[in-house]
PDB file of C-alpha atoms in Angstrom:
ATOM      1  CA  MET A   1      -3.459  11.937  14.546  1.00  0.00           C
ATOM      2  CA  LYS A   2      -4.722   8.720  13.120  1.00  0.00           C
ATOM      3  CA  TYR A   3      -2.957   6.411  11.406  1.00  0.00           C
ATOM      4  CA  TYR A   4      -4.097   5.608   7.490  1.00  0.00           C
ATOM      5  CA  LEU A   5      -3.064   2.888   5.212  1.00  0.00           C
ATOM      6  CA  LEU A   6      -2.641   3.901   1.504  1.00  0.00           C
ATOM      7  CA  SER A   7      -2.615   0.473  -0.528  1.00  0.00           C
ATOM      8  CA  VAL A   8      -0.809   0.577  -3.909  1.00  0.00           C
ATOM      9  CA  ILE A   9      -3.579  -1.447  -6.229  1.00  0.00           C
ATOM     10  CA  GLN A  10      -1.573  -3.322  -9.045  1.00  0.00           C
ATOM     11  CA  PRO A  11      -3.307  -4.467 -12.027  1.00  0.00           C
ATOM     12  CA  SER A  12      -2.835  -8.192 -12.591  1.00  0.00           C
ATOM     13  CA  GLU A  13      -3.299  -7.933 -16.519  1.00  0.00           C
ATOM     14  CA  GLY A  14      -1.229  -5.612 -18.487  1.00  0.00           C
ATOM     15  CA  THR A  15       2.081  -4.491 -19.579  1.00  0.00           C
ATOM     16  CA  PRO A  16       4.854  -3.443 -17.128  1.00  0.00           C
ATOM     17  CA  PRO A  17       6.194  -0.028 -17.486  1.00  0.00           C
ATOM     18  CA  SER A  18       9.738  -0.038 -19.615  1.00  0.00           C
ATOM     19  CA  ALA A  19      12.774  -0.044 -17.628  1.00  0.00           C
ATOM     20  CA  GLU A  20      13.040   3.908 -18.268  1.00  0.00           C
ATOM     21  CA  ALA A  21       9.425   4.627 -16.882  1.00  0.00           C
ATOM     22  CA  LEU A  22       9.788   2.127 -14.173  1.00  0.00           C
ATOM     23  CA  ALA A  23      13.084   4.148 -13.130  1.00  0.00           C
ATOM     24  CA  GLU A  24      10.805   8.047 -13.324  1.00  0.00           C
ATOM     25  CA  ILE A  25       8.283   6.371 -11.418  1.00  0.00           C
ATOM     26  CA  MET A  26      10.757   4.974  -8.706  1.00  0.00           C
ATOM     27  CA  HIS A  27      12.287   8.227  -8.313  1.00  0.00           C
ATOM     28  CA  ASN A  28       8.711   9.910  -8.046  1.00  0.00           C
ATOM     29  CA  VAL A  29       8.160   7.263  -5.294  1.00  0.00           C
ATOM     30  CA  GLU A  30      11.213   8.419  -3.518  1.00  0.00           C
ATOM     31  CA  THR A  31      10.387  11.878  -3.615  1.00  0.00           C
ATOM     32  CA  PHE A  32       6.862  11.246  -2.360  1.00  0.00           C
ATOM     33  CA  HIS A  33       8.511   9.349   0.601  1.00  0.00           C
ATOM     34  CA  ASP A  34      11.002  12.368   1.048  1.00  0.00           C
ATOM     35  CA  GLU A  35       7.659  15.111   1.472  1.00  0.00           C
ATOM     36  CA  LEU A  36       6.192  12.312   4.071  1.00  0.00           C
ATOM     37  CA  ARG A  37       9.214  12.599   6.104  1.00  0.00           C
ATOM     38  CA  ALA A  38       9.656  16.119   5.972  1.00  0.00           C
ATOM     39  CA  ALA A  39       5.966  16.360   6.818  1.00  0.00           C
ATOM     40  CA  GLY A  40       6.216  14.134   9.589  1.00  0.00           C
ATOM     41  CA  ALA A  41       3.573  11.916   8.227  1.00  0.00           C
ATOM     42  CA  TRP A  42       5.981   9.065   7.548  1.00  0.00           C
ATOM     43  CA  VAL A  43       5.669   5.817   9.469  1.00  0.00           C
ATOM     44  CA  PHE A  44       6.517   3.468   6.670  1.00  0.00           C
ATOM     45  CA  ALA A  45       6.165   2.293   3.489  1.00  0.00           C
ATOM     46  CA  GLY A  46       7.299  -0.566   1.030  1.00  0.00           C
ATOM     47  CA  GLY A  47       6.523  -2.663  -2.085  1.00  0.00           C
ATOM     48  CA  LEU A  48       5.506  -6.478  -2.285  1.00  0.00           C
ATOM     49  CA  HIS A  49       6.274  -9.303  -4.302  1.00  0.00           C
ATOM     50  CA  GLY A  50       3.250 -10.792  -6.488  1.00  0.00           C
ATOM     51  CA  PRO A  51       0.602 -12.363  -5.301  1.00  0.00           C
ATOM     52  CA  GLU A  52       2.169 -15.665  -6.648  1.00  0.00           C
ATOM     53  CA  THR A  53       4.661 -15.820  -3.863  1.00  0.00           C
ATOM     54  CA  ALA A  54       1.978 -15.420  -0.862  1.00  0.00           C
ATOM     55  CA  THR A  55       1.618 -18.416   1.561  1.00  0.00           C
ATOM     56  CA  VAL A  56      -2.009 -18.294   3.109  1.00  0.00           C
ATOM     57  CA  LEU A  57      -2.539 -19.816   6.293  1.00  0.00           C
ATOM     58  CA  ARG A  58      -6.447 -20.531   6.876  1.00  0.00           C
ATOM     59  CA  PRO A  59      -8.000 -22.137  10.224  1.00  0.00           C
ATOM     60  CA  GLU A  60      -9.611 -25.628   9.521  1.00  0.00           C
ATOM     61  CA  ASP A  61     -11.222 -26.826  13.141  1.00  0.00           C
ATOM     62  CA  GLU A  62      -8.602 -27.042  15.254  1.00  0.00           C
ATOM     63  CA  ASP A  63      -5.510 -27.070  12.678  1.00  0.00           C
ATOM     64  CA  VAL A  64      -4.376 -24.323  10.173  1.00  0.00           C
ATOM     65  CA  LEU A  65      -4.299 -25.223   6.571  1.00  0.00           C
ATOM     66  CA  ILE A  66      -1.255 -23.676   4.541  1.00  0.00           C
ATOM     67  CA  THR A  67      -1.341 -23.381   1.208  1.00  0.00           C
ATOM     68  CA  ASP A  68       0.905 -21.889  -1.600  1.00  0.00           C
ATOM     69  CA  GLY A  69      -0.329 -19.171  -4.175  1.00  0.00           C
ATOM     70  CA  PRO A  70      -3.251 -16.504  -3.426  1.00  0.00           C
ATOM     71  CA  TYR A  71      -6.176 -17.536  -1.825  1.00  0.00           C
ATOM     72  CA  ALA A  72      -8.331 -15.702  -4.374  1.00  0.00           C
ATOM     73  CA  GLU A  73      -7.785 -14.416  -7.818  1.00  0.00           C
ATOM     74  CA  GLY A  74      -8.946 -11.224  -8.842  1.00  0.00           C
ATOM     75  CA  LYS A  75      -7.952  -8.453 -11.391  1.00  0.00           C
ATOM     76  CA  GLU A  76      -6.138  -6.241  -8.977  1.00  0.00           C
ATOM     77  CA  TYR A  77      -3.710  -6.959  -6.036  1.00  0.00           C
ATOM     78  CA  LEU A  78      -1.982  -5.230  -3.346  1.00  0.00           C
ATOM     79  CA  GLY A  79       1.435  -4.126  -4.744  1.00  0.00           C
ATOM     80  CA  GLY A  80       2.681  -2.081  -1.867  1.00  0.00           C
ATOM     81  CA  LEU A  81       1.827  -0.133   1.314  1.00  0.00           C
ATOM     82  CA  CYS A  82       2.074   3.132   2.801  1.00  0.00           C
ATOM     83  CA  LEU A  83       1.322   3.731   6.308  1.00  0.00           C
ATOM     84  CA  ILE A  84       0.930   7.405   7.378  1.00  0.00           C
ATOM     85  CA  LYS A  85      -0.013   9.675  10.103  1.00  0.00           C
ATOM     86  CA  ALA A  86      -2.531  12.640   9.238  1.00  0.00           C
ATOM     87  CA  PRO A  87      -4.829  14.661  11.131  1.00  0.00           C
ATOM     88  CA  ASP A  88      -8.251  13.936   9.310  1.00  0.00           C
ATOM     89  CA  LEU A  89      -9.368  11.955   6.328  1.00  0.00           C
ATOM     90  CA  ASP A  90      -9.130  15.092   4.016  1.00  0.00           C
ATOM     91  CA  ALA A  91      -5.382  15.530   4.939  1.00  0.00           C
ATOM     92  CA  ALA A  92      -4.805  11.359   4.038  1.00  0.00           C
ATOM     93  CA  LEU A  93      -6.802  12.004   0.990  1.00  0.00           C
ATOM     94  CA  GLU A  94      -4.367  14.649  -0.338  1.00  0.00           C
ATOM     95  CA  TRP A  95      -1.312  12.068   0.848  1.00  0.00           C
ATOM     96  CA  GLY A  96      -3.318   9.837  -1.464  1.00  0.00           C
ATOM     97  CA  ARG A  97      -3.598  12.011  -4.114  1.00  0.00           C
ATOM     98  CA  LYS A  98       0.039  12.799  -4.197  1.00  0.00           C
ATOM     99  CA  ALA A  99       0.786   8.602  -4.191  1.00  0.00           C
ATOM    100  CA  THR A 100      -1.090   7.975  -7.295  1.00  0.00           C
ATOM    101  CA  ARG A 101       0.727  10.791  -9.071  1.00  0.00           C
ATOM    102  CA  ALA A 102       3.919   9.005  -8.024  1.00  0.00           C
ATOM    103  CA  THR A 103       2.884   5.480  -8.608  1.00  0.00           C
ATOM    104  CA  THR A 104       0.508   6.161 -11.682  1.00  0.00           C
ATOM    105  CA  LEU A 105      -1.792   3.301 -10.070  1.00  0.00           C
ATOM    106  CA  PRO A 106      -4.827   3.242  -8.128  1.00  0.00           C
ATOM    107  CA  ILE A 107      -4.379   4.208  -4.139  1.00  0.00           C
ATOM    108  CA  GLU A 108      -6.730   2.907  -1.904  1.00  0.00           C
ATOM    109  CA  VAL A 109      -7.178   5.009   1.422  1.00  0.00           C
ATOM    110  CA  ARG A 110      -8.270   3.432   4.633  1.00  0.00           C
ATOM    111  CA  PRO A 111      -8.181   4.753   8.176  1.00  0.00           C
ATOM    112  CA  PHE A 112      -7.117   2.384  11.168  1.00  0.00           C
ATOM    113  CA  LEU A 113      -9.616   2.087  13.967  1.00  0.00           C
ATOM    114  CA  HIS A 114      -7.333   3.605  16.714  1.00  0.00           C
ATOM    115  CA  PRO A 115      -5.730   6.943  16.869  1.00  0.00           C
ATOM    116  CA  ALA A 116      -1.773   6.997  16.439  1.00  0.00           C
ATOM    117  CA  GLU A 117       0.565   7.132  19.329  1.00  0.00           C
ATOM    118  CA  ASP A 118       2.657  10.269  19.089  1.00  0.00           C
TER     119      ASP A 118
END
């Protein structure tokens, strides 16, 4: 088994979904998480506050500089993540397909460097 990170890509611009649409999305996300748990692929998942809440720590000589807000501006940002276990990339991509359907957002699938410890 390997660990894979499913990153939820949130657009910076655009109109947020209505309360009703968001409720349906959150229901679909929880159903997706339940499916991961039942398959033994679940490790962790969670949403993130927007990049305006970030604090960036950056090395500078022998010191560490701390600044508020995102380091880089972009059209997208990391809106949430899901850490899963899957036997291979094809299986992780299938979970990514299910995640993108549940969230209605793009999902980036990326493997960790080291295998999962079972």
